[in-house]
Every structure is written in C-alpha cells, then in structure tokens.
Coordinates of C-alpha atoms and ligand atoms in Angstrom, one line a residue:
M147 CA 58.2 97.3 66.2
S148 CA 55.2 98.5 64.8
Q149 CA 53.1 96.5 62.3
L150 CA 49.9 97.4 60.7
V151 CA 46.6 95.9 62.5
D152 CA 43.1 96.0 60.7
L153 CA 40.5 97.2 62.9
N154 CA 37.9 94.8 61.4
Q155 CA 39.9 91.6 62.5
E156 CA 39.2 91.3 66.2
D157 CA 42.1 88.9 66.4
E158 CA 44.4 90.9 65.3
L159 CA 43.4 93.7 67.6
R160 CA 43.5 91.3 70.7
R161 CA 47.1 90.0 69.5
I162 CA 49.0 93.3 70.2
D163 CA 46.8 94.3 73.3
T164 CA 49.0 92.2 75.5
I165 CA 47.8 93.2 79.0
G166 CA 44.4 93.1 78.2
M167 CA 43.3 96.8 77.8
F168 CA 40.3 95.5 75.8
A169 CA 39.1 93.3 78.7
A170 CA 39.4 96.2 81.3
L171 CA 37.3 98.2 78.7
D172 CA 35.0 95.3 78.7
G173 CA 35.0 95.0 82.4
L174 CA 34.5 98.7 83.3
P175 CA 30.6 98.6 83.6
G176 CA 31.1 95.7 86.3
Q177 CA 34.0 97.7 87.6
C178 CA 31.8 100.5 88.2
A179 CA 28.9 98.5 89.7
R180 CA 31.5 96.9 92.5
A181 CA 32.4 100.3 92.9
C182 CA 29.6 101.5 93.6
R183 CA 28.1 98.8 95.8
E184 CA 31.0 97.0 97.4
L185 CA 34.4 98.9 98.2
V186 CA 33.4 101.8 100.4
E187 CA 30.5 99.8 102.6
K188 CA 32.9 97.5 104.6
V189 CA 35.5 100.6 105.1
Q190 CA 35.0 102.4 108.6
L191 CA 35.4 106.2 108.2
P192 CA 36.0 108.1 111.6
E193 CA 34.1 111.0 112.5
I194 CA 35.2 113.7 110.5
K195 CA 35.3 117.1 111.9
A196 CA 34.0 120.1 109.9
I197 CA 35.6 120.1 106.2
S198 CA 36.0 123.6 104.6
N199 CA 38.0 122.2 101.7
I200 CA 38.8 118.8 99.7
V201 CA 41.9 117.9 97.9
V202 CA 42.5 114.7 95.8
T203 CA 46.3 114.2 95.7
G204 CA 47.7 111.5 93.0
L205 CA 49.3 111.4 89.5
G206 CA 48.2 110.3 86.2
G207 CA 45.6 107.7 85.9
S208 CA 45.3 108.0 89.6
A209 CA 44.5 112.0 89.5
I210 CA 41.9 111.9 86.7
G211 CA 39.2 110.5 89.3
G212 CA 40.0 114.0 91.1
D213 CA 39.5 116.0 88.0
L214 CA 35.8 114.3 87.5
L215 CA 35.2 114.6 91.2
R216 CA 35.9 118.5 91.0
V217 CA 33.7 118.7 88.0
Y218 CA 30.9 116.6 88.9
A219 CA 30.7 118.1 92.6
A220 CA 31.2 121.7 91.6
G221 CA 27.5 122.3 91.4
Q222 CA 26.7 120.4 94.7
I223 CA 29.5 120.6 97.3
S224 CA 29.9 123.8 99.0
V225 CA 33.6 123.7 99.7
P226 CA 36.3 123.9 97.2
I227 CA 37.8 120.6 95.8
T228 CA 41.4 120.7 94.5
V229 CA 43.2 118.3 92.4
N230 CA 46.9 118.4 93.3
R231 CA 49.5 116.7 90.9
D232 CA 52.9 117.5 93.1
Y233 CA 54.9 116.3 96.0
V234 CA 53.8 119.1 98.0
L235 CA 50.2 120.1 99.1
P236 CA 49.0 123.9 98.8
K237 CA 49.4 126.0 102.0
F238 CA 45.7 126.2 103.1
V239 CA 45.8 122.1 103.7
G240 CA 44.8 121.6 107.6
P241 CA 42.9 120.3 110.2
D242 CA 40.0 121.2 108.5
T243 CA 41.0 119.4 105.0
L244 CA 39.6 116.2 103.6
V245 CA 42.3 114.7 101.7
F246 CA 41.7 111.6 99.2
A247 CA 45.4 110.1 98.5
V248 CA 44.9 108.2 95.6
S249 CA 47.5 105.7 94.4
Y250 CA 46.6 102.7 92.4
S251 CA 50.2 100.9 92.8
G252 CA 50.4 102.7 96.2
N253 CA 54.0 103.4 95.6
T254 CA 53.8 107.0 93.6
E255 CA 56.5 109.0 95.3
E256 CA 55.0 112.5 94.7
T257 CA 51.6 111.2 96.0
L258 CA 53.6 109.3 99.0
S259 CA 55.3 112.7 99.9
A260 CA 51.9 114.8 99.6
Y261 CA 50.3 112.1 101.9
S262 CA 53.0 112.7 104.5
E263 CA 52.4 116.1 104.4
A264 CA 48.6 115.9 104.7
R265 CA 49.3 113.4 107.7
N266 CA 51.8 116.0 109.1
R267 CA 49.2 118.9 108.9
G268 CA 46.2 117.3 110.7
A269 CA 44.1 116.6 108.0
S270 CA 41.8 113.9 107.7
V271 CA 42.9 111.3 104.9
V272 CA 41.1 108.8 102.9
A273 CA 43.7 106.4 100.9
I274 CA 42.5 104.6 97.9
T275 CA 44.7 102.1 96.7
T276 CA 45.6 98.4 95.9
G277 CA 48.0 98.4 98.5
G278 CA 52.0 99.5 98.3
K279 CA 53.5 102.0 100.7
L280 CA 50.4 104.3 100.7
G281 CA 47.9 101.4 101.9
E282 CA 50.5 100.4 104.7
A283 CA 51.4 103.9 106.1
A284 CA 47.7 104.8 105.8
K285 CA 46.6 101.5 107.8
K286 CA 49.8 102.4 110.2
D287 CA 48.5 105.7 110.6
S288 CA 44.9 104.8 111.4
F289 CA 43.3 106.3 108.5
P290 CA 41.0 104.8 106.3
V291 CA 42.1 102.5 103.3
I292 CA 39.8 101.9 100.4
E293 CA 41.4 98.8 99.2
I294 CA 40.7 98.5 95.5
P295 CA 41.4 95.4 93.3
G296 CA 44.4 95.1 91.4
G297 CA 45.8 93.5 88.4
I298 CA 44.7 96.2 85.7
S299 CA 46.5 99.4 84.7
P300 CA 45.9 102.5 86.7
R301 CA 44.1 104.1 83.4
S302 CA 41.7 101.4 83.3
A303 CA 40.6 101.6 87.1
T304 CA 38.8 104.9 86.8
G305 CA 35.6 103.2 88.4
Y306 CA 37.5 102.0 91.5
L307 CA 39.5 105.4 91.7
F308 CA 36.5 107.6 91.2
I309 CA 33.5 106.2 92.7
P310 CA 34.7 105.7 95.9
T311 CA 35.3 109.5 96.7
L312 CA 31.6 110.2 95.7
K313 CA 30.6 107.4 98.2
V314 CA 32.8 108.8 100.5
L315 CA 31.5 112.4 100.5
N316 CA 27.5 110.7 100.8
R317 CA 28.5 108.8 103.9
L318 CA 29.9 112.0 105.1
G319 CA 27.0 113.9 104.5
L320 CA 28.8 116.3 101.9
L321 CA 27.1 115.1 98.6
S322 CA 23.8 113.3 98.0
D323 CA 23.4 109.5 97.2
V324 CA 24.5 109.0 93.4
T325 CA 23.4 105.4 93.4
E326 CA 20.6 106.2 90.7
E327 CA 22.9 108.5 88.7
L328 CA 25.5 105.9 88.8
D329 CA 23.2 103.1 88.0
E330 CA 22.1 105.0 84.7
M331 CA 25.7 105.5 83.7
I332 CA 26.5 101.7 84.4
D333 CA 23.5 100.8 81.9
L334 CA 24.6 103.4 79.6
I335 CA 28.1 102.2 79.3
G336 CA 27.1 98.9 79.3
N337 CA 25.1 99.2 76.0
M338 CA 27.9 101.4 74.5
R339 CA 30.1 98.4 74.9
A340 CA 28.1 96.5 72.5
K341 CA 28.6 99.3 69.8
L342 CA 32.1 100.2 70.3
G343 CA 33.9 97.0 71.1
P344 CA 36.5 95.2 68.9
A345 CA 33.7 93.2 67.4
V346 CA 32.0 95.8 65.8
M347 CA 33.1 96.7 62.3
E348 CA 34.8 100.4 61.5
A349 CA 31.9 101.2 59.3
E350 CA 29.4 100.9 62.9
N351 CA 32.0 101.6 65.3
P352 CA 31.9 105.3 66.0
A353 CA 35.2 104.8 68.5
K354 CA 37.1 103.0 65.5
Q355 CA 36.0 105.9 63.1
I356 CA 37.4 108.5 65.7
A357 CA 40.6 106.8 65.8
R358 CA 41.0 106.6 61.8
K359 CA 40.3 110.3 61.7
L360 CA 43.3 110.5 64.4
Q361 CA 45.6 108.3 62.5
G362 CA 48.8 110.0 61.4
R363 CA 47.5 113.5 63.0
I364 CA 48.1 115.3 66.0
P365 CA 44.9 115.5 68.1
V366 CA 43.6 118.5 70.0
I367 CA 41.0 118.0 72.6
W368 CA 38.6 121.0 73.5
G369 CA 36.2 120.7 76.2
S370 CA 34.1 123.3 78.0
A371 CA 34.5 124.7 81.5
G372 CA 32.5 122.8 84.2
T373 CA 31.1 120.4 81.7
T374 CA 33.4 118.0 79.6
E375 CA 36.8 119.9 80.4
V376 CA 37.9 116.6 82.5
V377 CA 36.9 114.6 79.4
A378 CA 39.3 116.5 77.1
Q379 CA 42.2 116.0 79.7
R380 CA 41.3 112.4 80.1
W381 CA 41.4 111.8 76.1
K382 CA 45.0 113.6 75.9
G383 CA 46.1 111.2 78.5
Q384 CA 44.5 108.1 77.0
I385 CA 45.6 108.7 73.6
N386 CA 49.4 109.6 75.1
E387 CA 49.4 106.1 77.3
N388 CA 47.5 103.9 74.9
A389 CA 48.3 105.1 71.3
K390 CA 52.1 106.2 72.2
S391 CA 50.9 109.5 70.6
P392 CA 51.0 113.5 71.4
A393 CA 47.9 115.0 72.0
Y394 CA 46.6 118.4 73.4
W395 CA 43.7 119.4 75.4
N396 CA 42.2 123.0 76.2
V397 CA 38.8 124.1 77.5
L398 CA 36.2 126.8 76.3
P399 CA 35.5 129.8 76.7
E400 CA 39.1 130.3 77.4
L401 CA 40.7 128.9 74.0
N402 CA 38.8 131.3 72.6
H403 CA 41.1 133.8 74.0
N404 CA 44.3 133.1 72.9
E405 CA 44.9 129.6 71.4
I406 CA 42.5 130.3 68.7
V407 CA 44.8 132.9 67.4
G408 CA 47.8 130.3 67.4
L409 CA 46.6 128.6 64.1
E410 CA 48.1 130.1 61.6
F411 CA 51.6 129.1 61.6
P412 CA 53.4 126.7 60.8
P413 CA 50.7 125.6 58.3
E414 CA 52.2 122.4 57.4
I415 CA 52.1 121.2 61.1
L416 CA 48.7 122.8 61.8
K417 CA 47.6 120.5 58.8
K418 CA 48.2 117.6 60.8
I419 CA 45.9 118.6 63.9
H420 CA 42.8 117.0 64.0
I421 CA 40.6 118.4 66.7
I422 CA 38.0 117.0 68.4
I423 CA 35.4 118.9 70.2
L424 CA 33.6 117.3 73.1
R425 CA 30.0 118.9 73.1
D426 CA 27.5 118.4 76.1
E427 CA 23.9 119.9 76.3
R428 CA 24.7 121.2 79.3
D429 CA 27.8 123.3 78.2
H430 CA 26.6 127.2 78.5
P431 CA 24.6 128.2 75.9
R432 CA 27.1 131.1 75.3
V433 CA 29.5 128.4 74.9
Q434 CA 27.8 126.6 72.7
K435 CA 27.3 129.7 70.5
R436 CA 31.3 130.0 70.8
I437 CA 31.6 126.4 69.5
E438 CA 29.6 127.0 66.4
I439 CA 31.8 130.5 65.6
T440 CA 35.2 128.4 66.5
K441 CA 34.1 125.7 64.0
E442 CA 34.1 128.5 61.2
V443 CA 37.3 130.1 62.3
I444 CA 39.1 126.9 62.5
Q445 CA 37.8 124.6 59.3
N446 CA 40.9 125.6 56.8
A447 CA 43.4 126.1 59.7
V448 CA 43.6 122.5 60.5
D449 CA 43.1 119.1 59.2
G450 CA 39.4 118.9 60.3
Y451 CA 37.6 118.4 63.0
T452 CA 35.2 115.9 64.6
E453 CA 32.7 116.8 67.4
V454 CA 31.4 114.0 69.8
R455 CA 28.4 114.5 72.0
A456 CA 27.7 113.3 75.3
T457 CA 24.4 110.7 75.6
G458 CA 22.5 109.8 78.7
S459 CA 20.5 112.3 81.2
G460 CA 22.4 112.3 84.7
V461 CA 25.9 114.2 84.7
L462 CA 27.7 111.0 85.3
A463 CA 26.3 109.1 82.5
R464 CA 27.2 112.2 80.2
L465 CA 30.6 112.1 81.2
Y466 CA 31.4 108.6 81.1
S467 CA 29.5 108.2 77.4
L468 CA 32.4 110.7 76.2
I469 CA 35.3 109.1 78.5
Y470 CA 34.2 105.4 77.5
T471 CA 34.1 106.7 73.8
G472 CA 37.6 108.1 73.8
D473 CA 38.9 105.3 75.8
F474 CA 37.9 102.9 73.0
A475 CA 39.2 105.4 70.4
S476 CA 42.6 105.5 72.0
V477 CA 43.0 101.8 72.1
Y478 CA 42.1 101.7 68.4
L479 CA 44.3 104.3 67.5
A480 CA 47.1 102.3 69.1
A481 CA 46.0 99.7 66.7
L482 CA 46.7 101.8 63.7
N483 CA 49.9 103.0 65.2
G484 CA 50.6 99.3 65.2
V485 CA 51.9 99.5 69.2
D486 CA 50.6 97.8 72.0
P487 CA 48.1 100.0 74.1
G488 CA 49.2 98.6 77.2
P489 CA 52.6 99.0 78.4
V490 CA 53.8 102.3 79.3
K491 CA 57.6 101.9 79.4
V492 CA 58.6 105.4 79.7
I493 CA 56.7 106.0 83.0
D494 CA 57.9 102.7 84.3
L495 CA 61.4 103.5 83.5
L496 CA 61.3 107.0 85.1
K497 CA 60.0 105.3 88.2
K498 CA 62.5 103.3 87.9
E499 CA 65.3 105.7 87.6
L500 CA 64.2 107.9 90.5
Q501 CA 64.6 105.0 92.7
N502 CA 68.3 105.1 92.2
R503 CA 68.6 108.6 92.4
Ligands
LIG98 O1 48.3 105.3 83.7 C1 49.6 105.3 84.3 O2 50.3 104.0 84.3 C2 49.9 106.4 85.0 O3 49.6 107.7 84.6 C3 49.9 106.3 86.5 O4 48.6 106.3 87.2 C4 50.7 107.1 87.5 O5 52.0 107.0 87.3 C5 50.4 107.2 88.8 O6 50.8 105.7 89.6 P1 49.6 105.1 90.4 O7 48.2 105.2 89.6 O8 50.0 103.9 90.5 O9 49.8 105.9 91.6

C-alpha cells in the first residue's frame, strides 16, 4: 500500500526502505574499493589461450556490468565484447571465447543454461557469483570462480559484478591497469554520497530534485552511443525495480532517426513523459550538436526534459557519476511513489513459478 513520504525526512525515507537500499548506496564506494583490491587477487586464473572474443552472460542486475565493460573497453580492447541475456549463446562462441558467467544469486536459469553451453563448446569461463548453482557447477568444472559477498540486491552490487571483469582482463593482459581510474571513481562517488544522500534536503540534493521531476511522469532516458548509453539502460532498470514505475531508454544518434518522429500522438500521454538527457563531454561532437537541436524539437511535445551531466575525468568516474545519481534518484522516486524500493516481488514470483513448470 502506498503512503506519502516526505523527501526531507530521512527517518521516513529509511522506514520504507526495508532491505537497506540506502545502506547499499552508502556502501558503494567501499564495495568498489573491495572489488578493486581483494576479490580477484586471490583467484587463480588458468592460462587462457588466444582469445578472439569476450561474452558476458547474465540477466538484469547481473548483466549491466557486462554493458559497462563493453562501453568502457570498446576503445581499448581489440576483440569484440558481447553481452548475452539469453538461455543460448551466439554461434561464434567456442574455444577462443572468454565467457564471464555472471549471476549474483548463482541460480538464474538463463545464466545457468548459457554457462552449460559455454562449457560444452570449450570456451574459457570465469564465473562471478555469490555461490548458488553457478558457483557449484563452475567449481566442479574447474573454472575460476570470483566469489562476491552476498546480502544485498544484485542491482546494488555493480561494483562486485563489474569491477572483477576489468581486473581479470588486466591479469590476462587484455586490458591495461585500471587501478588509478578506479581510485578516481571511488573518490568521486565517495564525495557525491555526501551530496546525494537521504540526509541532504531536497533544495540542495540533485537526486531528490530529479525524482521530483519524474514523479507522476513516464521517464524516458536518453544516452549517447559509446558513452552514456549504458547509463541510460541502468537508469531505466533502476527506475523499474526501485520505483516500480515504467521507464524507457534510447540512444543518440539512433533516436534522431526514429523516436524523435514519434512524439506527436497521443498528446495526452506524451505530456506525461519526462526525458532525461545524459550528457558527457566525451559525446561525439556531432552528437552534442544533435542534442541541442533535439531539445528544441521536443520541448513542447513532452512534459519537459532534464539534462544530467557526467563529472570526473576518467571514463569510469564519468560513468559512475551518472549511475550513482540515477541510483539515488530512483530510490527517491520510490519514496515519492510511496513504495519500498528494495523488494522485487514480480521477479521473485516469475522465478518461483518457472521452477514448477
Ligand atoms: O535486480 C534483480 O534482482 C534482477 O534484475 C536480477 O539481477 C536478475 O533477475 C538476475 O538474477 P541474478 O542477478 O541473481 O542472476
């Protein structure tokens, strides 16, 4: 049952948050530091033969780290990275593929199925999980398992789920050392925490202000190809799962070639749409120009738009500056919707029902 929550009352915000989404947000800088320094070091990686492609297979909160890797590493790694959110793997997966099988619970059936395919096709597999059936199977099959701490929701665990992929690729000689970049990112979100947290009043808190703009609206998040696209997808998922609200995402420049035309009908629904435009100074210069023109095109078609800009200097810091803002905003939107941000009962129901069919 929804009840009104005052964004300026920290105790009210914490009262509706029964499984500790705020605590997990508070812990993200520490989580990233741990993922950077501890989790991969103790894992023995076998000698991996020549790799021609990399696949990250997972779903939902466990898959977004794959997109972060894909976007982050695109300019640095000479082999393609594919994110697979399915029971089956693409045909190209074989002995020259490195597969990261990622599942926070270790029990997601699509990931378990894709894991088995990867093993059967002779791929090199690294499992990232808290345990579950994936942990068991990977150990039995003598694949390296990066065991991550449990006790939070998968979507609160991006540090644990994503950073180990960077560290593994570095240890395999496929990616340069990311420690400095990670340190900058950890410092940056540590500082942001003091500005975005539940104790900070709405008048000074950008995440609360974004949530207010999205209240009663249909959020549409636009990112840019190669930079903020993954963040747009992340915001969408976080708004769905935390605020229990629909949200949609798309990417420039592609949306300039279709979505932008579809903002005429039905006007009464379009007036409920609030667009978030994620901006990064690394966006292609032509895309930056496109955004300026696009703003003029959309301003009267929808409720409005809000631009959110990346901060920091390294790519990881810039990505996480936007992710962290969106994570907080989605939890505040849950509060404005009067719902508990943590539980995802429908996902749980689906998983349970599928076990019996
Ligand atoms: O956020 C969630 O709870 C989901 O999106 C899960 O991440 C998804 O269902 C997959 O589960 P797991 O992360 O345990 O593999």
